[in-house]
Amino acid sequence: MKNEAEAVKPIRSLEDAISRCQALGMRLSRQRRFILELLWQAKKHMTAREIYDCLNQQGKAIGHTSVYQNLEALSSQGIIECIERADGRLYGNVNEAHSHVYCLDTNEIIDVYVELPKELLAHIEQQTGVRIDNYRINFYGTRISPRIAQAEIQAPTECCSQNGSKANSPQTDVSLTR
């Protein structure tokens, strides 16, 4: 029972992710910890290859196979997010219900939290006869300001910096497009 209640609780920090691994009885290897630390540090969606490259650029030796196996284990347990795309999978640190803004200029996926009005949800339920328990909305668009788009594009080596200057709050992410 405790594990079921634990699984429902959102993971909002690296410490929460580590605790969830431990609660599920997952081995917290050095490689697994490296991947979790990188995803929380980067605060963006990354491919397995980007994760591999960043960790190795940081001097954290890890093999391709270890990266893929750990990403599969972490995403299958709901500890990290896995987004399936036509050109491959992306992994992110947010595991709780949220929506995405897909920037068509940069191919960036921005996590946002959207709360629909109760009246709209009631209307949808009435129309469909289905009780809405949860929802995700995907938004698609282009950058409003080219200057902002250029500032937000990061070179591949920058994903490994210890900079952490971009906040991971929905308000910050949303305000970037204004």
PDB file of C-alpha atoms in Angstrom:
ATOM      1  CA  MET A   1       0.000   0.000   0.000  1.00  0.00           C
ATOM      2  CA  LYS A   2       2.753   2.438   0.892  1.00  0.00           C
ATOM      3  CA  ASN A   3       4.362   2.056  -2.551  1.00  0.00           C
ATOM      4  CA  GLU A   4       1.046   2.834  -4.271  1.00  0.00           C
ATOM      5  CA  ALA A   5       0.607   6.038  -2.277  1.00  0.00           C
ATOM      6  CA  GLU A   6       4.252   6.916  -2.899  1.00  0.00           C
ATOM      7  CA  ALA A   7       3.802   6.398  -6.666  1.00  0.00           C
ATOM      8  CA  VAL A   8       1.016   8.980  -6.793  1.00  0.00           C
ATOM      9  CA  LYS A   9       3.089  11.679  -5.072  1.00  0.00           C
ATOM     10  CA  PRO A  10       4.742  13.901  -7.726  1.00  0.00           C
ATOM     11  CA  ILE A  11       8.515  14.007  -7.966  1.00  0.00           C
ATOM     12  CA  ARG A  12       9.500  17.665  -7.691  1.00  0.00           C
ATOM     13  CA  SER A  13      13.217  17.450  -6.931  1.00  0.00           C
ATOM     14  CA  LEU A  14      16.299  15.334  -7.391  1.00  0.00           C
ATOM     15  CA  GLU A  15      15.917  14.212  -3.781  1.00  0.00           C
ATOM     16  CA  ASP A  16      12.335  13.070  -4.500  1.00  0.00           C
ATOM     17  CA  ALA A  17      13.576  11.075  -7.497  1.00  0.00           C
ATOM     18  CA  ILE A  18      16.280   9.391  -5.428  1.00  0.00           C
ATOM     19  CA  SER A  19      13.772   8.629  -2.661  1.00  0.00           C
ATOM     20  CA  ARG A  20      11.366   7.101  -5.208  1.00  0.00           C
ATOM     21  CA  CYS A  21      14.136   4.883  -6.575  1.00  0.00           C
ATOM     22  CA  GLN A  22      14.908   3.697  -3.054  1.00  0.00           C
ATOM     23  CA  ALA A  23      11.224   3.170  -2.206  1.00  0.00           C
ATOM     24  CA  LEU A  24      10.835   1.029  -5.337  1.00  0.00           C
ATOM     25  CA  GLY A  25      13.903  -0.996  -4.426  1.00  0.00           C
ATOM     26  CA  MET A  26      15.829   0.227  -7.458  1.00  0.00           C
ATOM     27  CA  ARG A  27      19.606   0.108  -7.180  1.00  0.00           C
ATOM     28  CA  LEU A  28      20.938   3.678  -7.173  1.00  0.00           C
ATOM     29  CA  SER A  29      24.129   3.090  -9.133  1.00  0.00           C
ATOM     30  CA  ARG A  30      26.640   5.821  -9.818  1.00  0.00           C
ATOM     31  CA  GLN A  31      25.457   5.946 -13.478  1.00  0.00           C
ATOM     32  CA  ARG A  32      21.790   6.213 -12.506  1.00  0.00           C
ATOM     33  CA  ARG A  33      22.599   9.037 -10.107  1.00  0.00           C
ATOM     34  CA  PHE A  34      24.603  10.832 -12.854  1.00  0.00           C
ATOM     35  CA  ILE A  35      21.590  10.681 -15.195  1.00  0.00           C
ATOM     36  CA  LEU A  36      19.158  11.946 -12.562  1.00  0.00           C
ATOM     37  CA  GLU A  37      21.505  14.785 -11.567  1.00  0.00           C
ATOM     38  CA  LEU A  38      21.935  15.831 -15.209  1.00  0.00           C
ATOM     39  CA  LEU A  39      18.195  15.860 -15.940  1.00  0.00           C
ATOM     40  CA  TRP A  40      17.508  18.033 -12.882  1.00  0.00           C
ATOM     41  CA  GLN A  41      20.446  20.304 -13.687  1.00  0.00           C
ATOM     42  CA  ALA A  42      19.594  20.704 -17.395  1.00  0.00           C
ATOM     43  CA  LYS A  43      15.870  21.363 -16.821  1.00  0.00           C
ATOM     44  CA  LYS A  44      15.105  20.510 -20.437  1.00  0.00           C
ATOM     45  CA  HIS A  45      14.186  17.494 -22.518  1.00  0.00           C
ATOM     46  CA  MET A  46      17.197  15.589 -23.840  1.00  0.00           C
ATOM     47  CA  THR A  47      17.865  12.621 -26.089  1.00  0.00           C
ATOM     48  CA  ALA A  48      19.796   9.636 -24.785  1.00  0.00           C
ATOM     49  CA  ARG A  49      22.694  10.696 -27.010  1.00  0.00           C
ATOM     50  CA  GLU A  50      22.705  14.214 -25.531  1.00  0.00           C
ATOM     51  CA  ILE A  51      22.697  12.733 -22.031  1.00  0.00           C
ATOM     52  CA  TYR A  52      25.563  10.420 -22.956  1.00  0.00           C
ATOM     53  CA  ASP A  53      27.579  13.271 -24.524  1.00  0.00           C
ATOM     54  CA  CYS A  54      26.993  15.672 -21.627  1.00  0.00           C
ATOM     55  CA  LEU A  55      27.961  13.156 -18.969  1.00  0.00           C
ATOM     56  CA  ASN A  56      31.124  12.179 -20.813  1.00  0.00           C
ATOM     57  CA  GLN A  57      32.032  15.849 -21.399  1.00  0.00           C
ATOM     58  CA  GLN A  58      31.704  16.329 -17.643  1.00  0.00           C
ATOM     59  CA  GLY A  59      34.230  13.509 -17.160  1.00  0.00           C
ATOM     60  CA  LYS A  60      31.599  11.063 -15.900  1.00  0.00           C
ATOM     61  CA  ALA A  61      32.447   7.932 -17.833  1.00  0.00           C
ATOM     62  CA  ILE A  62      29.296   6.062 -18.775  1.00  0.00           C
ATOM     63  CA  GLY A  63      28.588   3.791 -21.732  1.00  0.00           C
ATOM     64  CA  HIS A  64      25.808   4.095 -24.301  1.00  0.00           C
ATOM     65  CA  THR A  65      24.189   0.893 -23.081  1.00  0.00           C
ATOM     66  CA  SER A  66      24.165   2.080 -19.471  1.00  0.00           C
ATOM     67  CA  VAL A  67      22.498   5.339 -20.489  1.00  0.00           C
ATOM     68  CA  TYR A  68      19.759   3.575 -22.461  1.00  0.00           C
ATOM     69  CA  GLN A  69      19.146   0.909 -19.808  1.00  0.00           C
ATOM     70  CA  ASN A  70      18.959   3.457 -16.984  1.00  0.00           C
ATOM     71  CA  LEU A  71      16.656   5.773 -18.947  1.00  0.00           C
ATOM     72  CA  GLU A  72      14.339   2.840 -19.673  1.00  0.00           C
ATOM     73  CA  ALA A  73      14.311   1.754 -16.024  1.00  0.00           C
ATOM     74  CA  LEU A  74      13.699   5.287 -14.713  1.00  0.00           C
ATOM     75  CA  SER A  75      10.975   6.120 -17.242  1.00  0.00           C
ATOM     76  CA  SER A  76       9.186   2.772 -16.894  1.00  0.00           C
ATOM     77  CA  GLN A  77       8.876   3.418 -13.141  1.00  0.00           C
ATOM     78  CA  GLY A  78       7.542   6.954 -13.723  1.00  0.00           C
ATOM     79  CA  ILE A  79      10.560   8.636 -12.148  1.00  0.00           C
ATOM     80  CA  ILE A  80      11.386  10.607 -15.287  1.00  0.00           C
ATOM     81  CA  GLU A  81       9.344  11.584 -18.322  1.00  0.00           C
ATOM     82  CA  CYS A  82       9.800   9.932 -21.712  1.00  0.00           C
ATOM     83  CA  ILE A  83       8.328  11.646 -24.770  1.00  0.00           C
ATOM     84  CA  GLU A  84       8.012   9.483 -27.880  1.00  0.00           C
ATOM     85  CA  ARG A  85       8.634  11.414 -31.099  1.00  0.00           C
ATOM     86  CA  ALA A  86       9.037  10.358 -34.699  1.00  0.00           C
ATOM     87  CA  ASP A  87      12.742  11.224 -34.528  1.00  0.00           C
ATOM     88  CA  GLY A  88      13.354   9.446 -31.210  1.00  0.00           C
ATOM     89  CA  ARG A  89      12.690   9.702 -27.498  1.00  0.00           C
ATOM     90  CA  LEU A  90      13.267  12.691 -25.255  1.00  0.00           C
ATOM     91  CA  TYR A  91      13.703  12.465 -21.504  1.00  0.00           C
ATOM     92  CA  GLY A  92      12.905  15.086 -18.892  1.00  0.00           C
ATOM     93  CA  ASN A  93      12.778  15.439 -15.139  1.00  0.00           C
ATOM     94  CA  VAL A  94       9.085  16.350 -14.789  1.00  0.00           C
ATOM     95  CA  ASN A  95       6.931  13.298 -14.050  1.00  0.00           C
ATOM     96  CA  GLU A  96       3.714  14.899 -12.805  1.00  0.00           C
ATOM     97  CA  ALA A  97       0.801  15.807 -15.073  1.00  0.00           C
ATOM     98  CA  HIS A  98       1.650  18.801 -17.233  1.00  0.00           C
ATOM     99  CA  SER A  99       1.294  20.095 -20.755  1.00  0.00           C
ATOM    100  CA  HIS A 100       3.851  20.942 -23.430  1.00  0.00           C
ATOM    101  CA  VAL A 101       4.534  23.865 -25.728  1.00  0.00           C
ATOM    102  CA  TYR A 102       6.315  22.654 -28.863  1.00  0.00           C
ATOM    103  CA  CYS A 103       8.401  25.450 -30.412  1.00  0.00           C
ATOM    104  CA  LEU A 104       8.489  24.804 -34.151  1.00  0.00           C
ATOM    105  CA  ASP A 105      11.470  27.178 -34.602  1.00  0.00           C
ATOM    106  CA  THR A 106      13.831  25.489 -32.167  1.00  0.00           C
ATOM    107  CA  ASN A 107      12.242  22.029 -31.689  1.00  0.00           C
ATOM    108  CA  GLU A 108      12.265  22.821 -27.972  1.00  0.00           C
ATOM    109  CA  ILE A 109       9.595  21.341 -25.727  1.00  0.00           C
ATOM    110  CA  ILE A 110       8.645  23.578 -22.817  1.00  0.00           C
ATOM    111  CA  ASP A 111       6.824  22.169 -19.783  1.00  0.00           C
ATOM    112  CA  VAL A 112       3.813  24.224 -18.683  1.00  0.00           C
ATOM    113  CA  TYR A 113       1.069  23.678 -16.153  1.00  0.00           C
ATOM    114  CA  VAL A 114      -2.406  24.435 -17.458  1.00  0.00           C
ATOM    115  CA  GLU A 115      -5.529  24.310 -15.329  1.00  0.00           C
ATOM    116  CA  LEU A 116      -8.703  24.314 -17.372  1.00  0.00           C
ATOM    117  CA  PRO A 117     -11.808  25.969 -15.927  1.00  0.00           C
ATOM    118  CA  LYS A 118     -14.103  23.532 -14.128  1.00  0.00           C
ATOM    119  CA  GLU A 119     -16.989  24.640 -16.357  1.00  0.00           C
ATOM    120  CA  LEU A 120     -15.097  23.594 -19.483  1.00  0.00           C
ATOM    121  CA  LEU A 121     -14.239  20.210 -17.989  1.00  0.00           C
ATOM    122  CA  ALA A 122     -17.894  19.719 -16.988  1.00  0.00           C
ATOM    123  CA  HIS A 123     -18.977  20.623 -20.529  1.00  0.00           C
ATOM    124  CA  ILE A 124     -16.536  18.091 -22.034  1.00  0.00           C
ATOM    125  CA  GLU A 125     -17.741  15.421 -19.599  1.00  0.00           C
ATOM    126  CA  GLN A 126     -21.367  16.159 -20.473  1.00  0.00           C
ATOM    127  CA  GLN A 127     -20.615  16.002 -24.213  1.00  0.00           C
ATOM    128  CA  THR A 128     -18.645  12.770 -24.062  1.00  0.00           C
ATOM    129  CA  GLY A 129     -20.099  10.937 -21.080  1.00  0.00           C
ATOM    130  CA  VAL A 130     -16.542  10.436 -19.770  1.00  0.00           C
ATOM    131  CA  ARG A 131     -15.342  11.695 -16.393  1.00  0.00           C
ATOM    132  CA  ILE A 132     -12.103  13.626 -16.867  1.00  0.00           C
ATOM    133  CA  ASP A 133      -9.538  12.514 -14.264  1.00  0.00           C
ATOM    134  CA  ASN A 134      -6.489  14.118 -15.834  1.00  0.00           C
ATOM    135  CA  TYR A 135      -5.425  15.871 -19.021  1.00  0.00           C
ATOM    136  CA  ARG A 136      -2.422  16.986 -21.036  1.00  0.00           C
ATOM    137  CA  ILE A 137      -2.550  19.633 -23.702  1.00  0.00           C
ATOM    138  CA  ASN A 138       0.002  20.099 -26.479  1.00  0.00           C
ATOM    139  CA  PHE A 139       0.490  23.606 -27.853  1.00  0.00           C
ATOM    140  CA  TYR A 140       2.424  24.263 -31.077  1.00  0.00           C
ATOM    141  CA  GLY A 141       3.854  27.563 -32.221  1.00  0.00           C
ATOM    142  CA  THR A 142       6.798  29.725 -33.140  1.00  0.00           C
ATOM    143  CA  ARG A 143       8.795  32.187 -31.068  1.00  0.00           C
ATOM    144  CA  ILE A 144       7.160  35.577 -30.769  1.00  0.00           C
ATOM    145  CA  SER A 145      10.499  37.405 -30.763  1.00  0.00           C
ATOM    146  CA  PRO A 146      13.472  36.128 -32.812  1.00  0.00           C
ATOM    147  CA  ARG A 147      15.802  37.752 -30.262  1.00  0.00           C
ATOM    148  CA  ILE A 148      14.303  35.638 -27.470  1.00  0.00           C
ATOM    149  CA  ALA A 149      14.581  32.515 -29.624  1.00  0.00           C
ATOM    150  CA  GLN A 150      18.306  33.106 -30.197  1.00  0.00           C
ATOM    151  CA  ALA A 151      18.919  33.677 -26.486  1.00  0.00           C
ATOM    152  CA  GLU A 152      17.144  30.434 -25.625  1.00  0.00           C
ATOM    153  CA  ILE A 153      18.970  28.198 -28.114  1.00  0.00           C
ATOM    154  CA  GLN A 154      21.832  26.475 -26.362  1.00  0.00           C
ATOM    155  CA  ALA A 155      24.899  25.030 -28.024  1.00  0.00           C
ATOM    156  CA  PRO A 156      25.317  21.288 -27.405  1.00  0.00           C
ATOM    157  CA  THR A 157      28.222  21.813 -24.981  1.00  0.00           C
ATOM    158  CA  GLU A 158      26.244  24.261 -22.847  1.00  0.00           C
ATOM    159  CA  CYS A 159      23.908  21.515 -21.664  1.00  0.00           C
ATOM    160  CA  CYS A 160      26.710  20.356 -19.416  1.00  0.00           C
ATOM    161  CA  SER A 161      27.413  23.674 -17.716  1.00  0.00           C
ATOM    162  CA  GLN A 162      26.786  23.989 -14.034  1.00  0.00           C
ATOM    163  CA  ASN A 163      24.846  27.179 -14.811  1.00  0.00           C
ATOM    164  CA  GLY A 164      21.319  26.279 -13.635  1.00  0.00           C
ATOM    165  CA  SER A 165      20.264  29.884 -14.294  1.00  0.00           C
ATOM    166  CA  LYS A 166      16.983  29.019 -16.048  1.00  0.00           C
ATOM    167  CA  ALA A 167      14.251  28.495 -13.485  1.00  0.00           C
ATOM    168  CA  ASN A 168      12.053  25.418 -13.819  1.00  0.00           C
ATOM    169  CA  SER A 169       8.827  27.175 -12.910  1.00  0.00           C
ATOM    170  CA  PRO A 170       5.920  27.293 -15.329  1.00  0.00           C
ATOM    171  CA  GLN A 171       5.648  31.055 -14.876  1.00  0.00           C
ATOM    172  CA  THR A 172       9.230  31.557 -16.021  1.00  0.00           C
ATOM    173  CA  ASP A 173       8.843  29.205 -18.981  1.00  0.00           C
ATOM    174  CA  VAL A 174       5.616  30.812 -20.094  1.00  0.00           C
ATOM    175  CA  SER A 175       6.904  34.361 -19.682  1.00  0.00           C
ATOM    176  CA  LEU A 176       9.842  33.600 -22.000  1.00  0.00           C
ATOM    177  CA  THR A 177       7.498  33.723 -24.997  1.00  0.00           C
ATOM    178  CA  ARG A 178       6.051  37.128 -24.161  1.00  0.00           C
TER     179      ARG A 178
END
